[in-house]
Coordinates of C-alpha atoms in Angstrom, one line a residue:
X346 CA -37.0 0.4 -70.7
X347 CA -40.6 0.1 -71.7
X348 CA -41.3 2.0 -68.3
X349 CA -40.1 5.0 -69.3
X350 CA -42.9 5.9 -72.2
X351 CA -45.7 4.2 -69.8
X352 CA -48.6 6.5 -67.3
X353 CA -47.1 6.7 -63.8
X354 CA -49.2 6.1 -60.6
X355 CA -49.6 9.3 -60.2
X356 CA -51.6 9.9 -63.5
X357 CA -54.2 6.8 -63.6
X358 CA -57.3 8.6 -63.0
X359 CA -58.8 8.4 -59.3
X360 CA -62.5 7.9 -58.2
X361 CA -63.0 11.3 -58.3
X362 CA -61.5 11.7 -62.1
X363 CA -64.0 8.7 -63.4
X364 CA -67.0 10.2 -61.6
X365 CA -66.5 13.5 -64.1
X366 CA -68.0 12.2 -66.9
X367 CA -67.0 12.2 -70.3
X368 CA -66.2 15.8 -70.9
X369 CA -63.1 15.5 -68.5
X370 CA -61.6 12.3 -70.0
X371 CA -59.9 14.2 -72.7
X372 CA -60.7 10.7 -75.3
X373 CA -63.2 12.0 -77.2
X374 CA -65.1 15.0 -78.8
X375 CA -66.9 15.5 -75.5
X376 CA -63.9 16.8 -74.0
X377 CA -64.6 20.2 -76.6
X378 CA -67.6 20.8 -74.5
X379 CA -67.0 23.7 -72.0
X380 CA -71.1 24.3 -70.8
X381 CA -73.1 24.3 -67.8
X382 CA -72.2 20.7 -67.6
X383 CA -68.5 21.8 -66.4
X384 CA -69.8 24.9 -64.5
X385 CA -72.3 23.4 -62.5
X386 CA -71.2 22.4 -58.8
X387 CA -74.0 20.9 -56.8
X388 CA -73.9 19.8 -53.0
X389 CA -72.2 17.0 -53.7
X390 CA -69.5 17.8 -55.7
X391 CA -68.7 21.2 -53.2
X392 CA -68.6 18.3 -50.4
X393 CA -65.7 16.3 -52.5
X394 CA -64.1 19.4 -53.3
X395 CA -63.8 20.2 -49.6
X396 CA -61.6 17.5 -49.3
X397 CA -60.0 16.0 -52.5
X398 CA -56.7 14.1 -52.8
X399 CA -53.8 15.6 -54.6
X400 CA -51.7 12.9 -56.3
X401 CA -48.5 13.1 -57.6
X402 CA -46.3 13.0 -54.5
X403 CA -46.7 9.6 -54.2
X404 CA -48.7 9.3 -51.0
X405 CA -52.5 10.9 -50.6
X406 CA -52.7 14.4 -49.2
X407 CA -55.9 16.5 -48.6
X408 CA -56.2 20.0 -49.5
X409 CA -58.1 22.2 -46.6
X410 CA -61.2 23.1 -47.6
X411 CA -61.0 26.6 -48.3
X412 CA -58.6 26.4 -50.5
X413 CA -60.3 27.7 -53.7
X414 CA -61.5 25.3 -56.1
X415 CA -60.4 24.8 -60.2
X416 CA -60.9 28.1 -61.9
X417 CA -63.3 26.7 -64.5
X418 CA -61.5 28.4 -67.1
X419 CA -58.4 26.2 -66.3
X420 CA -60.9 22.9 -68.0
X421 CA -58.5 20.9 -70.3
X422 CA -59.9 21.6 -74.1
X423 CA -59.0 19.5 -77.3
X424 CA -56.6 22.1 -78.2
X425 CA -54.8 21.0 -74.7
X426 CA -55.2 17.0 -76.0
X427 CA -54.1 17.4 -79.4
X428 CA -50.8 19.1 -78.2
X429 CA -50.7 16.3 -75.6
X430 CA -51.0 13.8 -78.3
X431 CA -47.7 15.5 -80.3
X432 CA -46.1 15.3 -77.1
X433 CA -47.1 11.8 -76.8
X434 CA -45.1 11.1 -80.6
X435 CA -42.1 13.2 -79.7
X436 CA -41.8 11.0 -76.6
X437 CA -42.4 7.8 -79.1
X438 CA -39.2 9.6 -80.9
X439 CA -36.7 10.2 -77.8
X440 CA -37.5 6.4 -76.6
X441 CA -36.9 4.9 -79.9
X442 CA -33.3 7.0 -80.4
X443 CA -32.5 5.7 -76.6
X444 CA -33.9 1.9 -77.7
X445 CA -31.4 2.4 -80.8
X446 CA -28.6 3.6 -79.1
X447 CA -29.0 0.6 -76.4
X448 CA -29.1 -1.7 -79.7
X449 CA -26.1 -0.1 -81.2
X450 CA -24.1 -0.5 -77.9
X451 CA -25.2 -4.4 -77.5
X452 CA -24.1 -5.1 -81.1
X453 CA -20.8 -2.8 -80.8
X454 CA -20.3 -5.0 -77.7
X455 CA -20.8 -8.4 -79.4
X456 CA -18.2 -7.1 -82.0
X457 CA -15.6 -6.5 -79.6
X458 CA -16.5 -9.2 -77.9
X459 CA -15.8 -11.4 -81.1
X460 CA -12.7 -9.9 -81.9
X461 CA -13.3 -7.5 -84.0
X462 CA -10.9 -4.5 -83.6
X463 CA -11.0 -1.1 -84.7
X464 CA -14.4 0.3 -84.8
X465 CA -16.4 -1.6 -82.2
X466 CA -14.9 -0.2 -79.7
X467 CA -15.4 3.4 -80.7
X468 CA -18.9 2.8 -81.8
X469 CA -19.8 1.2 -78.3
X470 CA -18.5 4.0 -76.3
X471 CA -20.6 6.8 -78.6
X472 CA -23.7 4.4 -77.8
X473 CA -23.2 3.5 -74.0
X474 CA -22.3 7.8 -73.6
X475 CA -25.6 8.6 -75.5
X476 CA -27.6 6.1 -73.6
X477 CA -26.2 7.6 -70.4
X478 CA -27.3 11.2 -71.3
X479 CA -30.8 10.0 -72.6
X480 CA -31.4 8.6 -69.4
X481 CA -30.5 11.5 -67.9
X482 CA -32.3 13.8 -69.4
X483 CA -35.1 11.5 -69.4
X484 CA -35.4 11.6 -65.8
X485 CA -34.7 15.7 -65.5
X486 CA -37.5 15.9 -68.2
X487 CA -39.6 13.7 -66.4
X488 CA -38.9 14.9 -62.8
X489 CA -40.9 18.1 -63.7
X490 CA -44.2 16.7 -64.1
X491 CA -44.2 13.5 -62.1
X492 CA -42.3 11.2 -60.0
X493 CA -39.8 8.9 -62.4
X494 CA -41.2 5.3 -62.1
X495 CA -43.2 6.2 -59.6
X496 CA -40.3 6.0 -57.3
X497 CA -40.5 8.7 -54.1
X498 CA -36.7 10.5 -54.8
X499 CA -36.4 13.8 -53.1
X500 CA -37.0 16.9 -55.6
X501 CA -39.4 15.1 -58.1
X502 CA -42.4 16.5 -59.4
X503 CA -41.5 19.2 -59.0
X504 CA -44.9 21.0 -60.8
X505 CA -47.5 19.1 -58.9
X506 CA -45.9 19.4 -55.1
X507 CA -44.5 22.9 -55.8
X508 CA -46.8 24.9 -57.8
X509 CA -48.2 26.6 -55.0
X510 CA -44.7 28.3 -54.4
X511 CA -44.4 28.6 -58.1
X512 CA -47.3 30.7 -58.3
X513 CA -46.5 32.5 -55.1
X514 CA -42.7 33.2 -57.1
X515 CA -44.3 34.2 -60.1
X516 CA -46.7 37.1 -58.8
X517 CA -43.9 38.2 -57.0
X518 CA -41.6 38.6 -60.1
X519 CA -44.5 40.4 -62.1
X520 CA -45.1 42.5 -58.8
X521 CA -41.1 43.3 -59.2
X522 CA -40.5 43.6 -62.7
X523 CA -43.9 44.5 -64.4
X524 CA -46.1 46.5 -61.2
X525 CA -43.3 49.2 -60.9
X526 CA -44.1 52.6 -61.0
X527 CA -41.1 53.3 -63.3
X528 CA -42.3 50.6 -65.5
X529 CA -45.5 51.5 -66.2
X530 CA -44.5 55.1 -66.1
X531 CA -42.3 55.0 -68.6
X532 CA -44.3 52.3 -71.1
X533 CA -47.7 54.7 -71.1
X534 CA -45.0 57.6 -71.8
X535 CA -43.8 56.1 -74.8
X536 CA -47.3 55.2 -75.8
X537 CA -48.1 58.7 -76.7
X538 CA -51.7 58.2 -75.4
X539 CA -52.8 62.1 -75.8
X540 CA -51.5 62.3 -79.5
X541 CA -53.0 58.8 -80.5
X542 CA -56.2 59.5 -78.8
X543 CA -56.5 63.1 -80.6
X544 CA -55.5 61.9 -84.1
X545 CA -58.3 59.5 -83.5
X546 CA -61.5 61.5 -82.1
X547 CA -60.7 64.1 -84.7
X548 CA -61.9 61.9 -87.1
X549 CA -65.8 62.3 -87.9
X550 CA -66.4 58.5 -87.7
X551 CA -65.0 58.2 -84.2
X552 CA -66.7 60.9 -82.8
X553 CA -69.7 59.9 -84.3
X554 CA -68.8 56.3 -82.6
X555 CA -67.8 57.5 -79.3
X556 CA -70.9 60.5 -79.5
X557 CA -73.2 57.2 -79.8
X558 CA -72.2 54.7 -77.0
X559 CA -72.4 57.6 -74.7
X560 CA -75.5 58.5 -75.9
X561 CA -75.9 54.6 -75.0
X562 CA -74.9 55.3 -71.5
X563 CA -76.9 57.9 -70.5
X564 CA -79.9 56.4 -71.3
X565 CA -79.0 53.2 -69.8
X566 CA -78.1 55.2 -66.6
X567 CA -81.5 57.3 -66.4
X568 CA -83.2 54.1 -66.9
X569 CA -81.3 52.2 -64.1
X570 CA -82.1 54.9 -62.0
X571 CA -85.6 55.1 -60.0
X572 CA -87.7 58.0 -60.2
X573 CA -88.5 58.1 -56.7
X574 CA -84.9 58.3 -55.3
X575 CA -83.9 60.9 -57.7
X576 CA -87.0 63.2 -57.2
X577 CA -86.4 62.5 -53.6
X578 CA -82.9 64.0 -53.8
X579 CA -83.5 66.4 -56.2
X580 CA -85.9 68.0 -53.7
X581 CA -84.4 67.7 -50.7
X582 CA -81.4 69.3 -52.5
X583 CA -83.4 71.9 -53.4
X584 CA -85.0 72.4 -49.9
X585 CA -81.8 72.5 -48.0
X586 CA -80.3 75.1 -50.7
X587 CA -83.2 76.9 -50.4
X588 CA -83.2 77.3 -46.4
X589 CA -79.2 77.7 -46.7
X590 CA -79.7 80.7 -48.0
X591 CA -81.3 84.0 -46.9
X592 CA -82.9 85.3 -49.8
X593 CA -84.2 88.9 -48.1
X594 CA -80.8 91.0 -48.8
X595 CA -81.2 89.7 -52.4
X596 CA -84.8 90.3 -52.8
X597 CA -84.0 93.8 -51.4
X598 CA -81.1 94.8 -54.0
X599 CA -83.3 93.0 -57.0
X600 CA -86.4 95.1 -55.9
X601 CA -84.1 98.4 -55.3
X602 CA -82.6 98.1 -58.9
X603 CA -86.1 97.4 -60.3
X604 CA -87.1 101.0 -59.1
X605 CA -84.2 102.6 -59.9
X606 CA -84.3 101.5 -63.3
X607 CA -88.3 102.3 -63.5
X608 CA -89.2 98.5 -64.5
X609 CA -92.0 98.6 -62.0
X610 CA -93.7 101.2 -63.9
X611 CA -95.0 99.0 -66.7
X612 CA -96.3 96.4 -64.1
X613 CA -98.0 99.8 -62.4
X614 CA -99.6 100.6 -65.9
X615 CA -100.7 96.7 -66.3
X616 CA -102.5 96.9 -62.9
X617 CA -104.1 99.9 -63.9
X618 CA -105.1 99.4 -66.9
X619 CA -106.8 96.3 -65.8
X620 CA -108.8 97.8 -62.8
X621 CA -110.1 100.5 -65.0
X622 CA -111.4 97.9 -67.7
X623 CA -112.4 95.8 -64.8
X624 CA -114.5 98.7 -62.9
X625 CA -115.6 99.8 -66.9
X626 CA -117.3 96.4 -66.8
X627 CA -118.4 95.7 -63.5
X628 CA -119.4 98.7 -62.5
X629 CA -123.1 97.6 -61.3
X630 CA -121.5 94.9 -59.2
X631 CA -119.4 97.4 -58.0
X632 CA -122.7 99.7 -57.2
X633 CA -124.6 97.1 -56.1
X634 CA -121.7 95.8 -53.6
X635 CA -121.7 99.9 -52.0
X636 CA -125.3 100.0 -51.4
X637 CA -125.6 96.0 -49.7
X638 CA -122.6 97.6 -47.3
X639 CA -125.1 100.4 -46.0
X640 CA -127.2 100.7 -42.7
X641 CA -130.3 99.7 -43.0
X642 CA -132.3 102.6 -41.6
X643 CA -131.4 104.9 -45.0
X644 CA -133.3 105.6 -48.0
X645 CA -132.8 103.4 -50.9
X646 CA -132.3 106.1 -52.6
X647 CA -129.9 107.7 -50.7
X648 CA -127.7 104.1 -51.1
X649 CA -128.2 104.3 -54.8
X650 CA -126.4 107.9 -54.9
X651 CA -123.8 107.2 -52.5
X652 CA -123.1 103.5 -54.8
X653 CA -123.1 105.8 -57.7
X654 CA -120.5 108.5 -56.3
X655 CA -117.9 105.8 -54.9
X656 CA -118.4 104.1 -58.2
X657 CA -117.7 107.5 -59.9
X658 CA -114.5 108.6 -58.1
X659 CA -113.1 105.1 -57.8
X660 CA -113.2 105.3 -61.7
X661 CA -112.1 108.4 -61.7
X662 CA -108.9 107.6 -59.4
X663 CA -108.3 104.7 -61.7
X664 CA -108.7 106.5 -65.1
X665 CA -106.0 109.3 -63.5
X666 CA -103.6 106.9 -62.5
X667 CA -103.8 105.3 -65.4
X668 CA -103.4 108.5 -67.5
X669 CA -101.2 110.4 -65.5
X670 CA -97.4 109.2 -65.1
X671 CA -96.8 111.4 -62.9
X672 CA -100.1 110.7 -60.0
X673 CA -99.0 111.3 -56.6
X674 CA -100.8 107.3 -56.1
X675 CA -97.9 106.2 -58.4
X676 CA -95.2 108.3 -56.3
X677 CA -96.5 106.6 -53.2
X678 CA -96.1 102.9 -54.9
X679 CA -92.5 103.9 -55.6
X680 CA -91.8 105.2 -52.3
X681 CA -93.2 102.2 -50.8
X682 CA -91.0 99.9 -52.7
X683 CA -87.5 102.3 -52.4
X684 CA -88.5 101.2 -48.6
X685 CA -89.5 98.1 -48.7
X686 CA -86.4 97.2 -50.7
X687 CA -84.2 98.8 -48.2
X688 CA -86.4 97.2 -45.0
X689 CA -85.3 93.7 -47.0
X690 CA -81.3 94.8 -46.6
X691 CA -81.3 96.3 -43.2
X692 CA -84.7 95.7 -41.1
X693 CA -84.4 92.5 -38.9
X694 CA -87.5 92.2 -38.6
X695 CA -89.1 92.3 -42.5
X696 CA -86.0 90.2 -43.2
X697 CA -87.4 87.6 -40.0
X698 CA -91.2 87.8 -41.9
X699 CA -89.4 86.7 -45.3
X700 CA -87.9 83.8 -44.3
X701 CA -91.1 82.5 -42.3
X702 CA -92.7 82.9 -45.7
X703 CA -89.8 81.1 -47.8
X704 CA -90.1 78.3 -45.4
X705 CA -94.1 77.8 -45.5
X706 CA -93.8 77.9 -49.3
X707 CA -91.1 75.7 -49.1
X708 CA -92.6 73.7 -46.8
X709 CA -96.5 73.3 -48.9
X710 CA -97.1 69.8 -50.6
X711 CA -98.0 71.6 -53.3
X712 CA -94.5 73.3 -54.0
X713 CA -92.3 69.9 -52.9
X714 CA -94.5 67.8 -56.0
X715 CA -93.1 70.4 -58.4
X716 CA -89.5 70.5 -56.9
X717 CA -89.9 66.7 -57.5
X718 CA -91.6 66.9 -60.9
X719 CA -89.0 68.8 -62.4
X720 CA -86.7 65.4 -62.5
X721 CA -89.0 64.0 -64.6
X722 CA -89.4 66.5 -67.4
X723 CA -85.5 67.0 -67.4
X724 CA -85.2 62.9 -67.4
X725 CA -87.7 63.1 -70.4
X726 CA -85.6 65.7 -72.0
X727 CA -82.4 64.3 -71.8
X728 CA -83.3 60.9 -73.2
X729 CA -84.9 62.2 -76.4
X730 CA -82.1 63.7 -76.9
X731 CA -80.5 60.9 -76.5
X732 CA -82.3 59.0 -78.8
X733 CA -82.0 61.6 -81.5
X734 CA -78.8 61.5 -83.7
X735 CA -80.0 65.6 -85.1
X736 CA -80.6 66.7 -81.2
X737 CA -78.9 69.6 -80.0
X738 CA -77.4 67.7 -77.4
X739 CA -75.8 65.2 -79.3
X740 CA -74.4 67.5 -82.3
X741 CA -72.8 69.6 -79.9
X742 CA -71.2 66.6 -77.9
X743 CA -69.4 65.6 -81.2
X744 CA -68.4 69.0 -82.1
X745 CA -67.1 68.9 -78.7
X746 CA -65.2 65.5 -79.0
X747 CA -63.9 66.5 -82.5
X748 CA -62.3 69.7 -81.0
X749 CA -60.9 68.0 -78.3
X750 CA -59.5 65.3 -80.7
X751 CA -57.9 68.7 -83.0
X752 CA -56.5 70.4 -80.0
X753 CA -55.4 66.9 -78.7
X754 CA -53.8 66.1 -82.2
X755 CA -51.5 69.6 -82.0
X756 CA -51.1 70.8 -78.1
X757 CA -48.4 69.7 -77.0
X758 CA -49.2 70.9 -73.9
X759 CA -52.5 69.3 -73.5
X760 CA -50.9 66.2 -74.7
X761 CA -48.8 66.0 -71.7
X762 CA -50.7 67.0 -69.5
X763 CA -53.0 63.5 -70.1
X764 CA -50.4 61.9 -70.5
X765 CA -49.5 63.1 -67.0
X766 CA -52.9 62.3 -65.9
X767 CA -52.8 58.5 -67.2
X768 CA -49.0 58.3 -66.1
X769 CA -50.1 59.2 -62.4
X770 CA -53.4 57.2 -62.5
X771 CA -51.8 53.9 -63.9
X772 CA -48.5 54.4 -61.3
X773 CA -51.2 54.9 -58.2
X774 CA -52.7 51.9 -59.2
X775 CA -50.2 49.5 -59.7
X776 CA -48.5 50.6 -56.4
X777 CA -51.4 50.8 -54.2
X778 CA -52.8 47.4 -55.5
X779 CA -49.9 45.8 -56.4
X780 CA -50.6 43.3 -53.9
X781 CA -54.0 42.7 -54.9
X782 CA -53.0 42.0 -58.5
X783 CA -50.2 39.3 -58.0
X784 CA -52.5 37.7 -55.6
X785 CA -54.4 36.9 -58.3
X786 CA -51.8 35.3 -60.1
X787 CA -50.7 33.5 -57.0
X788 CA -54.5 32.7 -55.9
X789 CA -55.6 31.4 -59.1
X790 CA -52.2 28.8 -59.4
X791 CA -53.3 27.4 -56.1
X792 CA -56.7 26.8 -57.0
X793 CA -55.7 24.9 -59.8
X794 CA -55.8 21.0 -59.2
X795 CA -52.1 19.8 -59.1
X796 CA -52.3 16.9 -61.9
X797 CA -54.5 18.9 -64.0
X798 CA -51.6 21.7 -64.0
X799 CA -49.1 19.6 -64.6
X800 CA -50.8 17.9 -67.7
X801 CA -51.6 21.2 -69.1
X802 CA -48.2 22.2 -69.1
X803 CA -46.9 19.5 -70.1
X804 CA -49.1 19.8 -73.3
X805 CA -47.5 23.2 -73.7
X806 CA -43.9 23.0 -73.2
X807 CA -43.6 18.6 -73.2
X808 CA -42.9 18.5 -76.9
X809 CA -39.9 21.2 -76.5
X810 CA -38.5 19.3 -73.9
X811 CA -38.6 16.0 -75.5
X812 CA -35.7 17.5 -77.7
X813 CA -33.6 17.8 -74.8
X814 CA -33.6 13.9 -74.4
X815 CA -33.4 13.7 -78.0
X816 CA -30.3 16.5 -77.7
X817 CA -29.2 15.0 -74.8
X818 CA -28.7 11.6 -76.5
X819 CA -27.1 12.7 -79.5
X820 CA -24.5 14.9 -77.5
X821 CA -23.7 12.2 -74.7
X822 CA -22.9 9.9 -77.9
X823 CA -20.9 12.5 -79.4
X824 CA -18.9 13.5 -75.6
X825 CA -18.4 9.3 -75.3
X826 CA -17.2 9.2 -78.7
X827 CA -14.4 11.8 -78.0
X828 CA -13.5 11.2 -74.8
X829 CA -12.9 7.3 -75.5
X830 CA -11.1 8.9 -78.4
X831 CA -8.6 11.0 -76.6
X832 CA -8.0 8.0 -74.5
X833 CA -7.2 5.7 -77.3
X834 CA -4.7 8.4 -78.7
X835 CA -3.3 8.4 -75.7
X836 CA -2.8 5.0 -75.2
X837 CA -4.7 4.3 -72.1

């Protein structure tokens, strides 16, 4: 009887288990330590785990070596060892009740024995009925977790040799009762995500909240982002836009609006304007520039009149254009550009000459390093305001969030329709990866160490199901009881 309460073979700890140290020993406060000293695997300890016995099923087997190793989150705490310990007392209690039982039937026995009628007989079939369902359930509640006695019977332990399969049967119900599309379908529909999520971002606080981490965000992104590679796509971007597009027929209909409208004019005046202040200033350069320009054989004089008279009625023409709206110089300009603007729509060839241009511009050093640039000042922007809770930027963001949250809070319509939007999102997920996500389940069972698993949960569940001995006793007693009593009444 003292077997039954006593560590099987299958629990002593192996070479392996004593080579962990203290923290895995579960006998002291070490055991509350989950550091590096749990996470770290070295060389060595890979090259055990390639190979490591599983006990439990009563002979050695070896797990293949890529089979993955213990999830360190699956290390057994204190929290694990103090339930184990209360399991430890509620086996204590089903032993003694089966010890008591056994006492009660030896003494009821004696009785009987001795000729003493009556009672005896009743009391010794309650006790030998109760002793019989004890060990019953003792060896049901043991079978679980390890092999009773240590002996090899067929469908024992049943945790440690078959928790691969039970993992493998447990992703497959969550996959079949939990990953459905109807499932999740319906639970985010009666969430009410839309409303709750509305009621919340209307409130000031929240927006504020949410307005802040993605501030955050943003400038975590433009900082994780390299200059370089963004001024490099920004600019080749730009370039292939740029050559995508033939920008003559626009030009042409800009320029041909211009003139219609007469917005030319006041660039016409500017010009003027400035050549007449110009010549008003420079006009012995001007002069001087004439006479250099003449042959050498005439009289200085003669250059100093003719510099003079050019000087004169270039001033002249200037002054009068810049006088006279109506010039015939200034008709000329705006015939030139009501053709030119039509030459950039229809001519082949002036539309040809443009786009040579566009590309050498585009195509200049000069004109890339501001394409590039640009990034950087727009970068520089947008993470000051950022930074800035009174920035533009951010104020309208929340103004933004907190009208989305109102319109959220009341539209029905826009309510369903994210609602819809989730609903469709969660259902592709769990369908298309449904696999994926009980394989973890199924994955992370097998990587847990057999004897480990079982020991965890039978420090979760081990104290529950030391009532069924407990049950088990009291109810066998009780069945024994009336079934030697129906006999009796009936004479046999």
């Amino acid at each position: 009887m003292e077997r039954i309460d006593r560590t099987g073979p299958e629990e002593r700890p192996g070479p392996e288990e004593n080579r962990a140290g203290p923290e895995q020993t579960g006998t002291g406060p070490e055991e509350t330590r989950i550091g590096p000293e749990r996470e770290r695997s070295g060389p060595a300890e890979k090259a055990r785990g390639a190979r490591r016995p599983v006990r439990g099923a009563g002979a050695a087997r070896t797990v293949p070596g890529d089979r993955p190793a213990p999830l360190a989150s699956f290390a057994y705490t204190a929290a694990d060892e103090e339930k184990r310990r209360g399991v430890r007392r509620m086996k204590t209690t089903a032993t003694g009740l089966l010890l008591l039982v056994a006492l009660v039937y030896v003494l009821a026995t004696w009785a009987k024995n001795e000729g003493v009628g009556g009672w005896p007989g009743f009391v010794a079939a309650a006790a030998e009925a109760g002793m019989v369902g004890a060990l019953a359930d003792w060896f049901a509640v043991t079978a679980l977790f390890k092999r009773p006695l240590g002996l090899p019977i067929p469908h024992t332990a049943i945790i440690p040799t078959k928790k691969d399969q039970l993992g493998a049967s447990l992703g497959s119900f969550v996959g079949e009762n939990f990953l459905s599309g109807d499932v999740v379908r319906g639970r985010i529909h009666g969430l009410g995500v839309g409303r709750r999520l509305g009621a919340w971002l209307a409130e000031p606080e929240h927006a504020d909240r949410v307005t802040a981490e993605l501030s955050t965000a943003l400038r975590g992104a433009l900082t994780v982002l390299r200059d370089a590679d963004v001024q490099a796509v920004v600019g080749e971007a730009i370039t292939r836009r740029a050559n995508a597009v033939e920008i003559g027929p626009g030009l042409g209909k800009m320029l041909e609006k211009v003139v219609a409208d007469g917005g030319h004019r006041k660039v016409v005046d500017l010009v003027c304007t400035r050549a007449h202040d110009w010549l008003v200033l420079h006009g012995d350069s001007v002069m001087e520039a004439v006479q250099g320009g003449a042959p050498g054989w005439t009289p200085r004089f003669v250059d100093k009149r003719i510099g003079e008279r050019v000087y004169k009625e270039l001033l002249r023409f200037v002054t009068e254009m810049r006088d006279m709206p109506g010039h015939p110089a200034r008709a000329s300009i705006d015939t030139f550009l009501t053709d030119f603007a039509s030459d950039l729509q229809t001519d082949s060839d002036t539309r040809a000459r443009v786009e040579r241009l566009k590309s050498e511009i585009l195509g200049r050093g000069e004109v890339q390093e501001v394409i590039a640039s640009a990034w950087s000042s727009v970068r520089s922007m947008i993470i000051a305001a950022a930074e800035d809770e009174q920035s533009e930027l951010r104020l309208r963001a929340r103004a933004s969030l907190m009208g989305l949250g109102a319109r959220l809070a009341t539209d029905d319509r826009l309510q369903a329709k994210l609602d819809g939007w989730l609903e469709d999102a969660a259902v592709y997920v769990v369908t298309t990866y449904r696999t994926e996500i009980t394989s973890l389940i199924s994955d992370t069972v097998a990587s847990w160490d057999a004897d480990q698993t079982s020991k965890k949960i039978e420090a979760h569940i081990g104290r529950d199901l030391q009532f069924i001995r407990i049950n088990g006793t009291v109810v066998g007693a009780l069945a024994g009881l009336l079934i030697y009593t129906v006999s009796w009444a009936l004479g046999a």
